CSV table of C-alpha atoms and ligand atoms in Angstrom, one decimal:
chain,number,residue,atom,x,y,z
A,1,MET,CA,-10.7,2.9,-15.6
A,2,ARG,CA,-9.0,2.2,-18.9
A,3,LEU,CA,-5.9,-0.1,-18.9
A,4,ASP,CA,-5.9,-1.1,-22.5
A,5,ASP,CA,-2.5,0.4,-23.1
A,6,PHE,CA,-0.8,-1.9,-20.6
A,7,ARG,CA,0.3,-5.5,-20.8
A,8,PRO,CA,0.1,-7.2,-17.5
A,9,SER,CA,3.4,-6.8,-15.6
A,10,SER,CA,5.5,-9.9,-15.4
A,11,ASN,CA,6.9,-8.8,-12.0
A,12,VAL,CA,4.2,-10.9,-10.3
A,13,GLU,CA,4.7,-13.9,-8.1
A,14,ASP,CA,1.6,-15.9,-7.9
A,15,ARG,CA,1.4,-17.9,-4.6
A,16,ARG,CA,-2.4,-18.2,-4.7
A,17,GLY,CA,-3.6,-21.6,-3.7
A,18,GLY,CA,-0.2,-22.5,-2.2
A,19,GLY,CA,-0.1,-24.8,0.8
A,20,PHE,CA,1.7,-22.5,3.2
A,21,GLN,CA,0.4,-22.3,6.8
A,22,ILE,CA,1.6,-20.0,9.4
A,23,PRO,CA,3.1,-22.0,12.2
A,24,GLY,CA,1.2,-21.8,15.5
A,25,GLY,CA,4.1,-20.8,17.7
A,26,GLY,CA,7.8,-21.2,18.2
A,27,GLY,CA,10.0,-19.4,15.7
A,28,GLY,CA,8.0,-17.0,13.6
A,29,LEU,CA,4.9,-15.0,14.4
A,30,GLY,CA,2.0,-17.1,15.5
A,31,ILE,CA,-1.4,-16.7,14.0
A,32,GLY,CA,-2.7,-15.2,17.2
A,33,THR,CA,-0.2,-12.4,17.0
A,34,ILE,CA,-1.1,-11.7,13.4
A,35,ILE,CA,-4.7,-11.5,14.2
A,36,ILE,CA,-4.0,-8.8,16.8
A,37,VAL,CA,-2.0,-6.9,14.2
A,38,GLY,CA,-5.0,-7.2,11.9
A,39,LEU,CA,-7.4,-5.8,14.4
A,40,VAL,CA,-5.1,-3.0,15.4
A,41,GLY,CA,-4.1,-2.0,12.0
A,42,TRP,CA,-7.0,-3.1,9.9
A,43,ALA,CA,-7.0,-1.2,6.6
A,44,LEU,CA,-5.1,-1.1,3.5
A,45,GLY,CA,-1.5,-0.3,3.9
A,46,ILE,CA,-1.8,-0.9,7.5
A,47,ASN,CA,1.8,-0.3,8.0
A,48,PRO,CA,2.4,-4.0,8.8
A,49,VAL,CA,6.0,-3.1,8.1
A,50,THR,CA,6.2,-1.3,11.4
A,51,LEU,CA,3.7,-3.5,13.2
A,52,LEU,CA,5.4,-6.7,12.2
A,53,SER,CA,8.9,-5.6,12.8
A,54,GLY,CA,7.9,-4.1,16.1
A,55,LEU,CA,6.4,-7.3,17.2
A,56,GLU,CA,9.3,-9.2,15.9
A,57,ALA,CA,11.6,-7.1,18.0
A,58,ILE,CA,9.4,-7.8,21.0
A,59,GLN,CA,9.4,-11.5,20.4
A,60,GLY,CA,13.1,-11.6,19.6
A,61,SER,CA,12.4,-13.6,16.5
A,62,GLY,CA,14.9,-12.6,13.9
A,63,SER,CA,15.1,-15.7,11.9
A,64,GLN,CA,13.3,-15.9,8.6
A,65,GLN,CA,12.6,-19.0,6.8
A,66,SER,CA,12.5,-18.6,3.0
A,67,ALA,CA,9.2,-18.4,1.4
A,68,PRO,CA,8.0,-21.0,-1.0
A,69,ALA,CA,8.5,-19.6,-4.5
A,70,GLY,CA,5.3,-18.9,-6.5
A,71,LYS,CA,4.7,-18.9,-10.2
A,72,MET,CA,6.5,-16.0,-11.8
A,73,GLY,CA,5.0,-13.9,-14.5
A,74,ALA,CA,1.7,-12.4,-15.5
A,75,PRO,CA,-1.3,-14.2,-14.2
A,76,ASP,CA,-4.0,-15.7,-16.6
A,77,ASP,CA,-7.1,-14.9,-14.6
A,78,GLN,CA,-9.0,-11.6,-15.0
A,79,LEU,CA,-8.5,-10.2,-11.5
A,80,GLY,CA,-4.8,-11.2,-11.5
A,81,GLN,CA,-4.4,-9.6,-14.9
A,82,PHE,CA,-6.1,-6.4,-13.7
A,83,ALA,CA,-3.7,-6.2,-10.7
A,84,ALA,CA,-0.7,-6.9,-13.0
A,85,LYS,CA,-1.8,-4.2,-15.4
A,86,VAL,CA,-2.1,-1.6,-12.6
A,87,LEU,CA,1.4,-2.7,-11.5
A,88,ALA,CA,2.6,-2.2,-15.1
A,89,SER,CA,1.2,1.3,-15.1
A,90,THR,CA,3.0,2.2,-11.9
A,91,GLU,CA,6.3,0.8,-13.4
A,92,GLN,CA,5.9,3.0,-16.5
A,93,VAL,CA,5.0,6.1,-14.5
A,94,TRP,CA,7.7,5.8,-11.8
A,95,THR,CA,10.4,4.8,-14.3
A,96,ASP,CA,9.7,8.0,-16.1
A,97,ILE,CA,9.6,10.2,-13.0
A,98,PHE,CA,12.8,8.7,-11.6
A,99,ARG,CA,14.5,9.1,-15.0
A,100,GLY,CA,13.5,12.8,-15.0
A,101,GLN,CA,15.4,13.1,-11.8
A,102,GLY,CA,18.4,11.3,-13.1
A,103,LYS,CA,17.7,8.2,-11.0
A,104,THR,CA,16.8,4.6,-11.9
A,105,TYR,CA,13.6,3.1,-10.7
A,106,GLN,CA,13.7,-0.5,-9.6
A,107,ASP,CA,10.4,-2.4,-10.1
A,108,PRO,CA,9.0,-4.0,-7.1
A,109,LYS,CA,7.5,-7.5,-7.2
A,110,MET,CA,3.9,-8.1,-6.4
A,111,VAL,CA,3.1,-11.3,-4.5
A,112,LEU,CA,-0.5,-12.6,-4.9
A,113,PHE,CA,-1.6,-14.8,-2.1
A,114,THR,CA,-4.7,-16.2,-0.5
A,115,GLY,CA,-5.1,-16.4,3.3
A,116,GLN,CA,-1.6,-16.1,4.6
A,117,VAL,CA,1.8,-15.4,3.3
A,118,ARG,CA,5.4,-15.4,4.3
A,119,SER,CA,7.4,-12.2,3.7
A,120,ALA,CA,10.9,-11.1,4.6
A,121,CYS,CA,9.1,-8.8,7.1
A,122,GLY,CA,7.4,-11.7,8.8
A,123,ASP,CA,4.4,-14.0,8.2
A,124,ALA,CA,1.1,-12.2,7.7
A,125,SER,CA,-2.5,-13.1,7.3
A,126,ALA,CA,-4.8,-11.5,4.7
A,127,ALA,CA,-6.5,-9.8,7.7
A,128,VAL,CA,-3.8,-7.2,7.8
A,129,GLY,CA,-4.7,-6.1,4.3
A,130,PRO,CA,-2.3,-5.4,1.5
A,131,PHE,CA,1.2,-4.4,2.6
A,132,TYR,CA,4.7,-3.6,1.4
A,133,CYS,CA,7.8,-5.2,2.8
A,134,PRO,CA,10.9,-3.0,2.3
A,135,THR,CA,13.3,-5.9,3.0
A,136,ASP,CA,12.3,-7.9,0.0
A,137,GLN,CA,10.8,-5.0,-2.0
A,138,LYS,CA,7.6,-6.8,-2.6
A,139,VAL,CA,3.9,-5.7,-2.4
A,140,TYR,CA,1.8,-8.4,-0.9
A,141,LEU,CA,-1.8,-8.6,-2.0
A,142,ASP,CA,-4.7,-11.0,-1.3
A,143,LEU,CA,-7.1,-10.1,-4.2
A,144,SER,CA,-10.1,-10.8,-2.0
A,145,PHE,CA,-9.3,-7.4,-0.4
A,146,PHE,CA,-10.9,-5.8,-3.4
A,147,ASN,CA,-14.1,-7.6,-2.4
A,148,ASP,CA,-13.8,-6.3,1.1
A,149,LEU,CA,-13.2,-2.8,-0.3
A,150,ALA,CA,-16.5,-3.0,-2.3
A,151,THR,CA,-18.6,-4.6,0.4
A,152,ARG,CA,-17.3,-4.0,3.8
A,153,PHE,CA,-15.7,-0.6,3.1
A,154,LYS,CA,-18.3,0.5,0.6
A,155,ALA,CA,-15.7,1.6,-1.9
A,156,PRO,CA,-16.4,-0.4,-5.1
A,157,GLY,CA,-14.8,0.0,-8.5
A,158,ASP,CA,-11.7,-0.8,-10.4
A,159,PHE,CA,-10.0,2.6,-9.7
A,160,ALA,CA,-10.6,2.1,-5.9
A,161,SER,CA,-8.7,-1.2,-6.2
A,162,ALA,CA,-6.0,0.4,-8.3
A,163,TYR,CA,-5.5,3.1,-5.7
A,164,VAL,CA,-4.7,0.3,-3.1
A,165,ILE,CA,-2.0,-1.0,-5.3
A,166,ALA,CA,-0.7,2.5,-6.1
A,167,HIS,CA,-0.5,3.2,-2.4
A,168,GLU,CA,1.6,0.2,-1.7
A,169,VAL,CA,3.9,1.1,-4.6
A,170,GLY,CA,4.0,4.5,-3.0
A,171,HIS,CA,5.7,2.8,0.0
A,172,HIS,CA,8.2,1.3,-2.5
A,173,VAL,CA,9.0,4.7,-3.9
A,174,GLN,CA,9.5,5.9,-0.3
A,175,ASN,CA,11.9,3.0,0.2
A,176,LEU,CA,13.9,3.7,-3.0
A,177,THR,CA,14.2,7.4,-2.2
A,178,GLY,CA,15.5,6.5,1.3
A,179,ILE,CA,12.7,8.1,3.2
A,180,LEU,CA,11.1,4.9,4.4
A,181,PRO,CA,14.2,3.6,6.3
A,182,LYS,CA,14.5,7.0,8.0
A,183,LEU,CA,10.9,7.1,9.0
A,184,GLN,CA,11.1,3.5,10.4
A,185,GLN,CA,14.2,4.5,12.4
A,186,ALA,CA,12.5,7.6,13.7
A,187,GLN,CA,9.5,5.4,14.7
A,188,ARG,CA,11.8,3.0,16.6
A,189,GLN,CA,13.4,5.9,18.4
A,190,ALA,CA,10.1,7.7,19.2
A,191,ALA,CA,9.7,8.4,22.9
A,192,THR,CA,6.0,7.7,23.0
A,193,LYS,CA,3.5,5.6,21.2
A,194,ARG,CA,1.7,8.8,20.2
A,195,GLU,CA,4.8,10.1,18.6
A,196,ALA,CA,5.4,6.9,16.7
A,197,ASN,CA,1.9,6.9,15.5
A,198,GLY,CA,2.3,10.4,14.3
A,199,ILE,CA,5.3,9.4,12.2
A,200,SER,CA,3.3,6.5,10.8
A,201,VAL,CA,0.4,8.8,9.8
A,202,ARG,CA,2.8,11.1,7.9
A,203,SER,CA,4.4,8.1,6.1
A,204,GLU,CA,0.9,6.8,5.1
A,205,LEU,CA,-0.4,10.1,3.9
A,206,MET,CA,2.8,10.4,1.8
A,207,ALA,CA,2.0,7.1,0.2
A,208,ASP,CA,-1.6,8.3,-0.5
A,209,CYS,CA,-0.2,11.4,-2.1
A,210,LEU,CA,2.3,9.3,-4.2
A,211,ALA,CA,-0.7,7.2,-5.4
A,212,GLY,CA,-2.2,10.4,-6.5
A,213,VAL,CA,1.0,11.4,-8.4
A,214,TRP,CA,0.8,8.0,-10.2
A,215,ALA,CA,-2.8,8.6,-11.2
A,216,TYR,CA,-2.0,12.0,-12.5
A,217,HIS,CA,0.8,10.8,-14.8
A,218,ALA,CA,-0.9,7.6,-15.8
A,219,ASN,CA,-3.8,9.7,-16.9
A,220,GLU,CA,-1.7,12.3,-18.6
A,221,ARG,CA,0.2,9.7,-20.7
A,222,TYR,CA,-2.2,6.8,-21.0
A,223,ARG,CA,-5.7,8.3,-20.3
A,224,ILE,CA,-6.6,5.8,-17.7
A,225,LEU,CA,-9.4,7.8,-16.0
A,226,GLU,CA,-13.0,7.4,-16.9
A,227,PRO,CA,-15.9,9.4,-15.4
A,228,GLY,CA,-16.4,8.5,-11.8
A,229,ASP,CA,-12.9,7.1,-11.3
A,230,ILE,CA,-11.7,10.0,-9.2
A,231,GLU,CA,-14.8,9.7,-6.9
A,232,GLU,CA,-14.0,6.0,-6.6
A,233,GLY,CA,-10.5,6.8,-5.5
A,234,MET,CA,-11.7,9.4,-3.0
A,235,LYS,CA,-14.2,7.0,-1.6
A,236,ALA,CA,-11.5,4.4,-1.1
A,237,ALA,CA,-9.2,6.8,0.6
A,238,ALA,CA,-11.9,8.0,2.9
A,239,ALA,CA,-13.1,4.4,3.6
A,240,VAL,CA,-9.7,3.5,5.1
A,241,GLY,CA,-9.3,6.6,7.3
A,242,ASP,CA,-8.6,5.7,10.9
A,243,ASP,CA,-11.6,7.7,12.2
A,244,ARG,CA,-14.0,5.8,10.1
A,245,LEU,CA,-12.5,2.4,10.8
A,246,GLN,CA,-12.4,3.1,14.5
A,247,ARG,CA,-16.0,4.3,14.6
A,248,GLN,CA,-17.0,1.1,12.8
A,249,ALA,CA,-14.9,-1.2,15.0
A,250,GLN,CA,-15.4,0.3,18.5
A,251,GLY,CA,-17.9,3.2,18.1
A,252,THR,CA,-15.4,5.8,19.3
A,253,VAL,CA,-12.5,7.7,17.7
A,254,VAL,CA,-9.1,8.0,19.4
A,255,PRO,CA,-7.0,10.4,17.3
A,256,ASP,CA,-3.8,9.7,19.2
A,257,SER,CA,-4.0,6.1,18.1
A,258,PHE,CA,-4.2,6.9,14.4
A,259,THR,CA,-1.6,5.2,12.3
A,260,HIS,CA,-2.8,6.2,8.8
A,261,GLY,CA,-4.7,9.5,9.1
A,262,SER,CA,-8.3,10.5,9.1
A,263,SER,CA,-10.6,10.0,6.1
A,264,GLN,CA,-10.4,13.7,5.3
A,265,GLN,CA,-6.6,13.7,5.5
A,266,ARG,CA,-6.3,10.7,3.3
A,267,VAL,CA,-8.6,12.2,0.7
A,268,ASN,CA,-6.8,15.5,0.8
A,269,TRP,CA,-3.3,14.0,0.3
A,270,PHE,CA,-4.4,11.7,-2.4
A,271,MET,CA,-6.1,14.6,-4.3
A,272,ARG,CA,-3.0,16.8,-3.7
A,273,GLY,CA,-0.9,14.2,-5.6
A,274,LEU,CA,-3.6,13.7,-8.2
A,275,LYS,CA,-4.0,17.4,-8.9
A,276,THR,CA,-0.3,18.4,-9.1
A,277,GLY,CA,1.4,15.2,-10.2
A,278,ALA,CA,4.4,16.5,-8.3
A,279,MET,CA,6.3,14.3,-5.8
A,280,GLN,CA,7.6,17.4,-4.0
A,281,GLN,CA,4.0,18.1,-3.1
A,282,CYS,CA,3.9,14.9,-1.1
A,283,ASN,CA,6.2,16.1,1.7
A,284,THR,CA,4.0,15.3,4.7
A,285,LEU,CA,7.0,15.6,7.1
A,286,GLN,CA,6.8,19.4,7.5
A,287,GLY,CA,4.2,21.5,9.1
A,288,ALA,CA,0.6,20.5,9.9
A,289,ILE,CA,-1.0,17.7,8.0
B,301,LIG,ZN1,0.4,2.2,3.7
């Protein structure tokens, strides 16, 4: 992957090495709860948005303490700079696409953290994987996830990591276009768990497709793709499919409990965005997926 054309984005809030600990009980979400979220929703994207807000509703905990402010601006270290450059590429691409539609793109912030983090959507541990919080419009990322992706998920490579960031930014795009709030409302109103899961899958596959749209335009304009990159992206999308994760975790696959889609679905939708570069191609809400 070639990111030479990008300066690291300054929309980065670096909270790595901060002293924040998730409180053990009382007001916010306890660490025990977060661990359960991580096990249920392990993967990138994980939809902690829904999981966390759902749990919060159950717990009746609406109060949010403000998070400690991190260091703003582009990070100095190599991995932090990589993430900030990928973020910069999403800013360029989505700014152009929105402008083409007569709209204005608002850059999300990216919070880098280690271990655990406080967001406007609740406290979270790195175990839930990278996530997007629509309330504060921030992407939360523990960079050690890229290690997990390479070793545990067997999806190494810089483009695999970039896909993760682009997927989360895809949720931000859903948020700006007003789709995400509607999907979240539909999920809350779903009659059954199965129905709610189905809505989650469609939302996640849309974010995968939007990540593909980013890759298409970033390559058209800035030639980011190098040989092997697309395969890396496909591997990453497949690695975080619900069927594969469930088989690894419990040995069996329960499609009704999918929240992100199967490996095949995730690859298909990512590739659909990557081949066409068209947001309209990412409508996962109609027909079969
Ligand atoms: Zn997601």
